[in-house]
Coordinates of C-alpha atoms in Angstrom, one line a residue:
M1 CA -14.2 -8.1 13.8
T2 CA -12.1 -8.0 10.4
K3 CA -12.3 -11.4 9.4
I4 CA -10.6 -11.6 5.6
F5 CA -6.8 -11.8 6.1
N6 CA -4.0 -14.1 5.6
D7 CA -1.1 -13.7 7.7
P8 CA -2.4 -10.6 10.2
S9 CA 1.2 -9.3 10.2
D10 CA 0.8 -8.6 6.3
F11 CA -2.7 -7.5 6.5
A12 CA -1.6 -3.5 5.9
E13 CA 0.9 -4.4 3.4
E14 CA -1.3 -6.7 1.3
A15 CA -4.1 -4.2 1.8
L16 CA -2.0 -1.6 -0.1
A17 CA -0.8 -3.9 -2.8
G18 CA -4.7 -4.7 -3.6
F19 CA -5.5 -0.7 -3.7
C20 CA -3.0 -0.1 -5.7
D21 CA -3.5 -2.6 -8.7
V22 CA -7.4 -1.8 -8.5
H23 CA -7.0 1.6 -8.8
A24 CA -3.7 1.7 -11.4
G25 CA -4.8 4.2 -13.4
L26 CA -5.0 6.9 -10.6
V27 CA -1.9 5.5 -8.1
R28 CA 1.1 3.5 -7.8
Q29 CA 3.0 1.7 -5.2
V30 CA 6.0 2.9 -3.7
P31 CA 8.3 1.9 -0.8
G32 CA 6.6 3.4 2.2
G33 CA 3.2 4.1 0.3
A34 CA 1.7 5.3 -2.8
V35 CA 2.0 8.3 -5.0
R36 CA 0.0 9.5 -8.2
R37 CA 0.5 7.3 -11.3
Y38 CA 1.2 10.6 -13.4
R39 CA 3.8 13.6 -12.4
P40 CA 2.7 17.0 -12.9
T41 CA 3.7 18.7 -16.3
Q42 CA 5.1 21.6 -14.2
P43 CA 6.7 21.7 -10.8
K44 CA 4.2 21.9 -8.2
V45 CA 4.0 21.3 -4.5
A46 CA 3.5 17.4 -3.2
V47 CA 1.1 17.3 -0.7
L48 CA 1.5 14.0 1.2
A49 CA -0.6 12.8 3.8
G50 CA 0.3 10.2 6.1
G51 CA -0.3 8.1 9.0
G52 CA -1.4 4.3 10.2
S53 CA -3.5 1.7 8.1
G54 CA -6.8 0.9 9.2
H55 CA -8.5 4.4 8.3
Y56 CA -9.2 4.2 4.6
P57 CA -10.4 6.1 3.1
A58 CA -7.5 8.3 4.7
F59 CA -5.0 8.4 3.7
V60 CA -4.3 6.4 0.1
G61 CA -7.8 6.8 -0.8
L62 CA -7.5 10.7 -1.2
I63 CA -4.6 10.3 -3.9
G64 CA -5.3 12.2 -7.2
P65 CA -6.0 15.7 -9.0
G66 CA -7.2 18.5 -6.3
F67 CA -6.2 16.3 -3.4
A68 CA -2.9 14.4 -2.6
D69 CA 0.0 13.6 -4.3
G70 CA 1.1 10.8 -2.3
A71 CA 0.3 9.0 1.2
V72 CA 3.0 7.6 3.6
V73 CA 1.4 4.5 4.8
G74 CA 2.3 2.9 8.6
N75 CA 1.2 -0.5 9.5
I76 CA -1.9 -0.7 11.6
F77 CA -2.8 2.3 13.8
T78 CA 1.1 2.6 13.6
S79 CA 3.0 5.9 12.7
P80 CA 5.1 5.5 9.3
S81 CA 8.9 5.2 9.6
A82 CA 11.2 8.1 8.9
Q83 CA 12.3 6.1 5.9
Q84 CA 8.9 5.4 4.5
A85 CA 8.0 9.0 4.3
Y86 CA 11.4 10.0 2.9
S87 CA 10.8 7.4 0.4
V88 CA 7.4 8.6 -0.7
A89 CA 8.5 12.2 -0.6
K90 CA 11.5 11.3 -3.0
A91 CA 8.7 9.7 -5.5
A92 CA 6.5 12.6 -5.4
E93 CA 8.5 15.7 -5.2
S94 CA 8.8 17.3 -8.8
G95 CA 10.7 20.5 -7.9
A96 CA 8.5 22.7 -5.9
G97 CA 8.8 21.3 -2.5
V98 CA 6.8 19.0 -0.4
V99 CA 4.6 19.2 2.7
F100 CA 3.9 16.3 4.8
T101 CA 0.2 16.8 6.6
Y102 CA -1.0 14.2 9.6
G103 CA -2.6 13.8 12.7
N104 CA -1.0 15.3 15.6
Y105 CA 0.4 11.7 17.4
A106 CA 3.9 11.6 18.7
G107 CA 5.2 8.6 16.9
D108 CA 4.1 10.7 13.4
V109 CA 5.6 13.9 14.6
M110 CA 9.0 12.2 15.1
N111 CA 9.1 10.4 12.2
F112 CA 7.9 13.3 9.9
G113 CA 10.0 15.4 11.2
M114 CA 13.5 13.2 10.8
A115 CA 12.3 12.3 7.4
S116 CA 12.0 16.5 7.1
D117 CA 15.4 16.8 8.0
R118 CA 16.7 14.2 5.9
L119 CA 14.7 16.0 2.9
A120 CA 16.2 19.5 3.9
A121 CA 19.5 18.3 3.8
E122 CA 19.3 17.5 0.4
G123 CA 18.1 20.6 -0.5
I124 CA 14.3 19.7 -1.0
A125 CA 12.0 22.3 0.6
V126 CA 9.7 20.5 2.9
E127 CA 7.0 21.6 5.8
N128 CA 4.9 19.9 8.0
V129 CA 1.2 20.5 8.7
L130 CA -0.4 19.1 11.7
V131 CA -4.1 18.5 12.2
T132 CA -5.4 19.1 15.8
D133 CA -9.3 19.3 15.2
D134 CA -10.4 16.8 18.2
I135 CA -12.1 19.1 20.7
A136 CA -12.2 15.9 23.4
S137 CA -8.5 15.6 23.5
A138 CA -7.6 18.9 25.3
P139 CA -8.9 21.9 26.7
P140 CA -9.0 24.9 24.1
S141 CA -5.8 26.5 26.4
E142 CA -4.0 23.6 25.0
A143 CA -5.5 23.3 21.4
G144 CA -1.9 22.4 20.3
K145 CA -1.8 19.0 22.0
R146 CA -5.1 18.0 20.5
R147 CA -5.5 14.9 18.0
G148 CA -6.1 14.6 14.6
I149 CA -9.1 12.6 13.3
A150 CA -11.8 13.6 10.8
G151 CA -10.7 17.0 10.7
D152 CA -7.7 15.1 8.4
F153 CA -10.1 15.3 5.4
P154 CA -11.0 19.1 5.2
V155 CA -7.4 20.2 6.1
F156 CA -6.0 17.9 3.1
K157 CA -8.5 18.9 1.0
V158 CA -7.8 22.5 1.2
M159 CA -4.1 22.0 0.7
G160 CA -4.5 19.8 -2.0
A161 CA -6.4 22.2 -4.0
A162 CA -4.3 25.0 -3.2
A163 CA -1.2 23.0 -4.5
E164 CA -3.3 22.0 -7.9
R165 CA -3.7 25.6 -8.8
G166 CA 0.0 26.4 -8.4
D167 CA 0.2 28.0 -5.2
R168 CA 3.7 27.9 -3.8
L169 CA 4.8 25.8 -0.7
A170 CA 4.5 28.8 2.1
E171 CA 1.0 29.3 0.8
V172 CA -0.2 25.9 0.8
V173 CA 1.1 25.3 4.4
R174 CA -0.3 29.0 5.5
L175 CA -3.7 27.6 3.8
G176 CA -3.7 24.4 5.6
R177 CA -3.0 25.7 9.1
K178 CA -5.8 28.1 8.9
A179 CA -7.9 25.7 7.8
N180 CA -6.8 23.5 10.8
D181 CA -7.3 26.5 12.7
R182 CA -11.0 26.7 11.9
T183 CA -12.0 23.0 12.3
R184 CA -13.2 20.9 15.3
T185 CA -14.3 17.7 15.9
M186 CA -16.5 15.8 18.4
G187 CA -16.8 12.0 18.0
S188 CA -18.4 9.1 19.6
A189 CA -18.2 5.3 19.6
F190 CA -20.3 2.8 20.4
A191 CA -18.2 -0.4 19.9
G192 CA -14.3 -1.0 19.9
C193 CA -12.4 -2.3 16.7
T194 CA -10.5 -5.5 16.2
F195 CA -7.0 -6.3 14.6
P196 CA -6.8 -8.8 12.1
G197 CA -5.9 -12.3 14.0
A198 CA -7.0 -10.7 17.1
E199 CA -9.3 -12.4 19.4
T200 CA -10.8 -9.6 21.3
P201 CA -11.4 -5.9 20.5
L202 CA -8.9 -3.2 21.2
F203 CA -11.4 -1.6 23.8
T204 CA -14.7 -2.4 25.2
L205 CA -17.5 -0.5 26.0
P206 CA -20.2 -1.5 28.6
E207 CA -23.4 -2.9 27.2
G208 CA -25.9 0.0 26.1
Q209 CA -23.1 2.6 26.7
M210 CA -21.3 5.1 24.3
G211 CA -17.7 6.7 25.0
L212 CA -18.2 10.3 24.2
G213 CA -15.1 11.6 22.6
L214 CA -13.4 8.7 22.8
G215 CA -10.4 8.4 20.1
I216 CA -10.1 6.3 16.8
H217 CA -7.4 4.3 18.6
G218 CA -9.3 3.9 21.7
E219 CA -7.8 6.9 23.5
P220 CA -9.7 8.3 26.3
G221 CA -12.2 10.4 25.5
L222 CA -14.5 12.6 28.0
H223 CA -17.1 9.9 29.4
D224 CA -19.0 6.8 28.9
T225 CA -22.8 7.7 28.9
D226 CA -25.9 5.9 28.4
L227 CA -26.7 5.1 24.4
P228 CA -28.6 7.9 23.4
S229 CA -31.2 8.4 20.5
A230 CA -30.1 10.0 17.2
R231 CA -31.8 13.2 18.3
E232 CA -30.0 13.3 21.4
L233 CA -26.6 12.4 20.0
G234 CA -26.9 14.8 17.1
Q235 CA -27.9 17.5 19.6
E236 CA -24.8 16.7 21.9
L237 CA -22.6 16.8 18.9
V238 CA -24.0 20.3 17.6
S239 CA -23.6 21.8 20.6
R240 CA -19.9 21.0 21.7
V241 CA -18.5 21.5 18.5
L242 CA -20.4 24.9 18.0
A243 CA -19.4 25.7 21.5
E244 CA -16.0 25.9 20.2
T245 CA -16.8 28.4 17.1
P246 CA -13.4 30.2 16.1
A247 CA -13.1 34.1 16.9
G248 CA -14.4 36.0 14.0
A249 CA -15.9 33.1 12.4
G250 CA -18.4 33.7 9.3
E251 CA -21.8 31.8 8.5
R252 CA -20.6 29.4 5.7
I253 CA -19.3 26.3 7.1
A254 CA -18.1 22.9 5.7
V255 CA -19.6 19.8 7.5
I256 CA -18.5 16.4 7.7
L257 CA -20.7 13.9 9.4
N258 CA -18.5 10.8 9.4
G259 CA -18.9 7.2 10.1
L260 CA -15.8 5.3 11.9
G261 CA -16.0 1.9 9.9
S262 CA -18.8 0.0 11.1
T263 CA -21.8 2.5 11.3
K264 CA -24.2 2.1 8.0
H265 CA -24.6 5.0 5.9
E266 CA -28.7 4.8 6.6
E267 CA -27.8 5.5 10.2
L268 CA -25.7 8.7 9.4
F269 CA -28.7 9.9 7.5
V270 CA -30.8 9.4 10.5
L271 CA -28.3 11.5 12.2
W272 CA -28.0 14.2 9.5
G273 CA -31.9 14.9 10.3
T274 CA -31.0 16.0 13.4
V275 CA -27.6 17.6 12.8
A276 CA -28.7 19.9 9.3
P277 CA -31.3 21.5 10.9
L278 CA -29.7 22.5 14.1
L279 CA -26.7 23.9 12.4
R280 CA -29.3 25.8 10.0
S281 CA -31.1 27.0 13.0
A282 CA -27.8 28.7 14.4
G283 CA -27.5 30.7 11.5
Y284 CA -25.3 28.8 9.3
T285 CA -25.0 28.1 5.6
L286 CA -23.7 24.2 4.7
V287 CA -21.5 24.0 1.9
M288 CA -21.4 21.1 -0.1
P289 CA -21.7 19.0 3.3
E290 CA -20.3 15.7 3.1
V291 CA -22.4 11.9 4.9
G292 CA -20.2 8.8 4.7
E293 CA -17.1 7.2 5.6
L294 CA -14.0 9.6 5.2
V295 CA -11.6 8.6 8.1
T296 CA -12.4 5.3 9.7
S297 CA -10.8 3.1 12.3
L298 CA -11.1 -0.6 11.1
D299 CA -14.5 -1.8 12.2
M300 CA -15.2 0.4 15.0
A301 CA -19.1 1.4 15.5
G302 CA -18.8 5.1 16.1
V303 CA -19.3 8.7 14.1
S304 CA -18.0 12.0 14.2
L305 CA -19.3 15.2 13.5
T306 CA -16.6 17.9 11.9
V307 CA -17.1 21.6 11.1
T308 CA -14.6 23.7 9.4
W309 CA -15.5 27.6 9.2
L310 CA -14.9 29.1 5.8
D311 CA -13.9 32.6 4.4
D312 CA -13.5 33.8 1.1
E313 CA -9.9 32.0 0.6
L314 CA -10.9 28.4 2.3
E315 CA -14.4 28.2 0.5
P316 CA -13.1 28.0 -3.2
L317 CA -10.6 25.3 -2.0
W318 CA -13.1 23.2 -0.2
V319 CA -15.7 22.9 -3.0
A320 CA -12.7 22.7 -5.8
P321 CA -12.8 19.7 -8.1
A322 CA -11.1 16.6 -7.1
E323 CA -10.5 12.6 -8.3
T324 CA -9.3 10.0 -6.0
P325 CA -10.2 6.6 -5.7
A326 CA -12.3 7.1 -2.4
Y327 CA -13.4 10.9 -3.3
R328 CA -14.7 12.7 -6.4
R329 CA -15.9 16.1 -6.6
G330 CA -16.6 18.0 -9.9
N331 CA -14.7 17.3 -13.1
A332 CA -10.9 17.6 -12.0
A333 CA -8.6 17.4 -15.1
R334 CA -6.2 14.5 -15.0
V335 CA -2.5 15.4 -15.4
S336 CA -1.1 14.2 -18.8
G337 CA 2.5 14.1 -17.3
A338 CA 5.1 11.3 -17.4
D339 CA 4.2 7.9 -16.0
T340 CA 5.8 7.7 -12.6
A341 CA 5.9 3.7 -13.0
A342 CA 7.7 4.3 -16.3
E343 CA 10.2 6.6 -14.5
A344 CA 10.9 3.9 -11.7
A345 CA 11.7 1.4 -14.3
D346 CA 14.0 3.4 -16.0
A347 CA 15.6 3.7 -12.8
G348 CA 15.7 0.1 -12.2
K349 CA 17.5 -0.5 -15.3
A350 CA 19.9 2.2 -14.6
S351 CA 20.8 0.3 -11.4
A352 CA 20.7 -3.0 -13.2
A353 CA 24.3 -1.9 -14.9
F354 CA 26.1 -2.7 -11.4
T355 CA 27.4 -6.2 -11.5
A356 CA 26.9 -8.2 -8.4
T357 CA 30.1 -10.5 -7.0
D358 CA 30.3 -13.7 -5.0
A359 CA 31.4 -11.4 -1.9
S360 CA 28.8 -9.1 -2.4
R361 CA 26.1 -11.7 -3.0
S362 CA 27.7 -13.6 0.2
Y363 CA 27.3 -10.1 2.3
A364 CA 23.4 -9.8 1.1
F365 CA 22.8 -13.6 2.3
L366 CA 24.0 -12.7 5.7
C367 CA 22.3 -9.2 5.9
A368 CA 19.1 -11.2 4.8
A369 CA 19.4 -13.6 7.8
A370 CA 20.0 -10.9 10.1
I371 CA 16.8 -9.0 9.3
D372 CA 15.0 -12.3 9.1
A373 CA 16.3 -13.1 12.7
A374 CA 15.2 -9.6 14.0
R375 CA 11.9 -10.3 12.4
A376 CA 11.1 -13.4 13.9
S377 CA 12.2 -11.9 17.2
L378 CA 9.6 -9.1 17.3
H379 CA 7.0 -11.5 16.1
E380 CA 7.8 -13.6 19.1
A381 CA 7.4 -10.8 21.4
E382 CA 4.7 -9.1 19.4
E383 CA 1.9 -9.4 22.2
R384 CA 4.1 -8.3 25.3
L385 CA 5.4 -5.0 22.8
G386 CA 1.4 -4.3 22.5
R387 CA 1.0 -4.7 25.9
M388 CA 4.0 -2.1 26.5
D389 CA 2.2 0.1 24.2
A390 CA -1.2 0.1 25.3
I391 CA 0.5 1.3 29.0
A392 CA 2.9 3.8 27.5
G393 CA 0.3 5.5 24.8
D394 CA 1.4 7.6 22.1
G395 CA 1.7 10.3 23.9
G396 CA -0.1 12.4 21.2

C-alpha cells in the first residue's frame, strides 16, 4: 500500500516535482512532464516517452543522454492529455523533429495522436512508435492489439541511442519499430497495487494464487494458478516467451527480468538462477542483461520477463552508453548546450512585458473560479467515475 502522500489527488504532481528537484542536474520540470536540463548543441530528434504515473522509473527516470529527451507524465495509470504531450514536445524539440513512444493503450494512442496533429500543423516533424510486447494480451495473429509493458524499456533505449548518435527521424522510428517487432514479454502478478488514499487494492488475487499474464493496471491475463516455486515460474516465463521467437531471429538477445514494484531484488536474483541457464541452454547469448525494477506498477507484487532479439543494427544501440536519473550504462557524454531552464526564464521575461488591465484581471478571476468549480465537481464524482472506468476499461 502507498503510505506516503498528502492529498491523494496531488500525489503524481508532487512526486514529479520532487523527482525534478533531486535530479535538477539532469532534468527540469515543464508543464505536462519533464525534459533534459540541457538542450543539444546541434538539432537532434527528440525521443519523448510517455504514459501514466505509477511506473517509475518509466517514464521520467529515463530522461538523459543516450535515452529519452523528455517524458510526458499523466496521473496515476492515466494517459497524459494531448495538451501535456504538446507542451513537452515544444519544450524538447530542437529542430530535427520529435517521436512520441508509449505503450499501446487507447487513451495514449488518442491523446498522443491529437498532440501529433497539432505539432504537424505547426510544421514540426512528428511520429509515434507504439510498444506491443505483452504476449498475454492478444494472440500472435492480433499482435498489433497487444499492450505495452516492460518491453517499453528496450524499445525506448534503442530509439534514444539512435537519436543520440544523430540518426534522422525516419531512421529512429524504423529502428524503434524493429525493436518492438523483436520484443516479447510475459508477466505474472502475486498481489494487486493500491492507489494513494485507497482502502483496497486495485485488484486482488486469491490467497496462494498467481495471475499469469495479468496486466500492469490489473487488466485480464491468461489465468490464475497456484503460486509456483521460483524454478517452475522461471520455466513458465521462458517457455512462453521463446514460443514466440520472431522469424529469422538470431542467437543474441537482450533480457530484462523486471520487478513490478514490491518484488525484492533478492527474489529476482533467485528467479534469474533459473531463467538465465534456460536461455543459455536454448542456444542464446545474453547481451548485457538487466535484473531489477525498470517498469513498475506502484506497489504491485509481480515479475515479468522480456526478451529482445538483437541483430547487427539493434545490438550497438542496446549496449550504447546512457546516463539518466534511474539508469546508467557506460560513460555517456553530457551535452553542454543551453540550459533549458534559463531559456524558459527568458521567455517568461518576454511575456511579462504585457500589462494586465482591470478587465483582464476580472476575466481571469472568473475563469479561475469556473475551473475550481469543475475540479470540485470531478473530485466529488471520483469514486463513481472510477467504477465506470473499471467497467468500460481502457480499450487497449
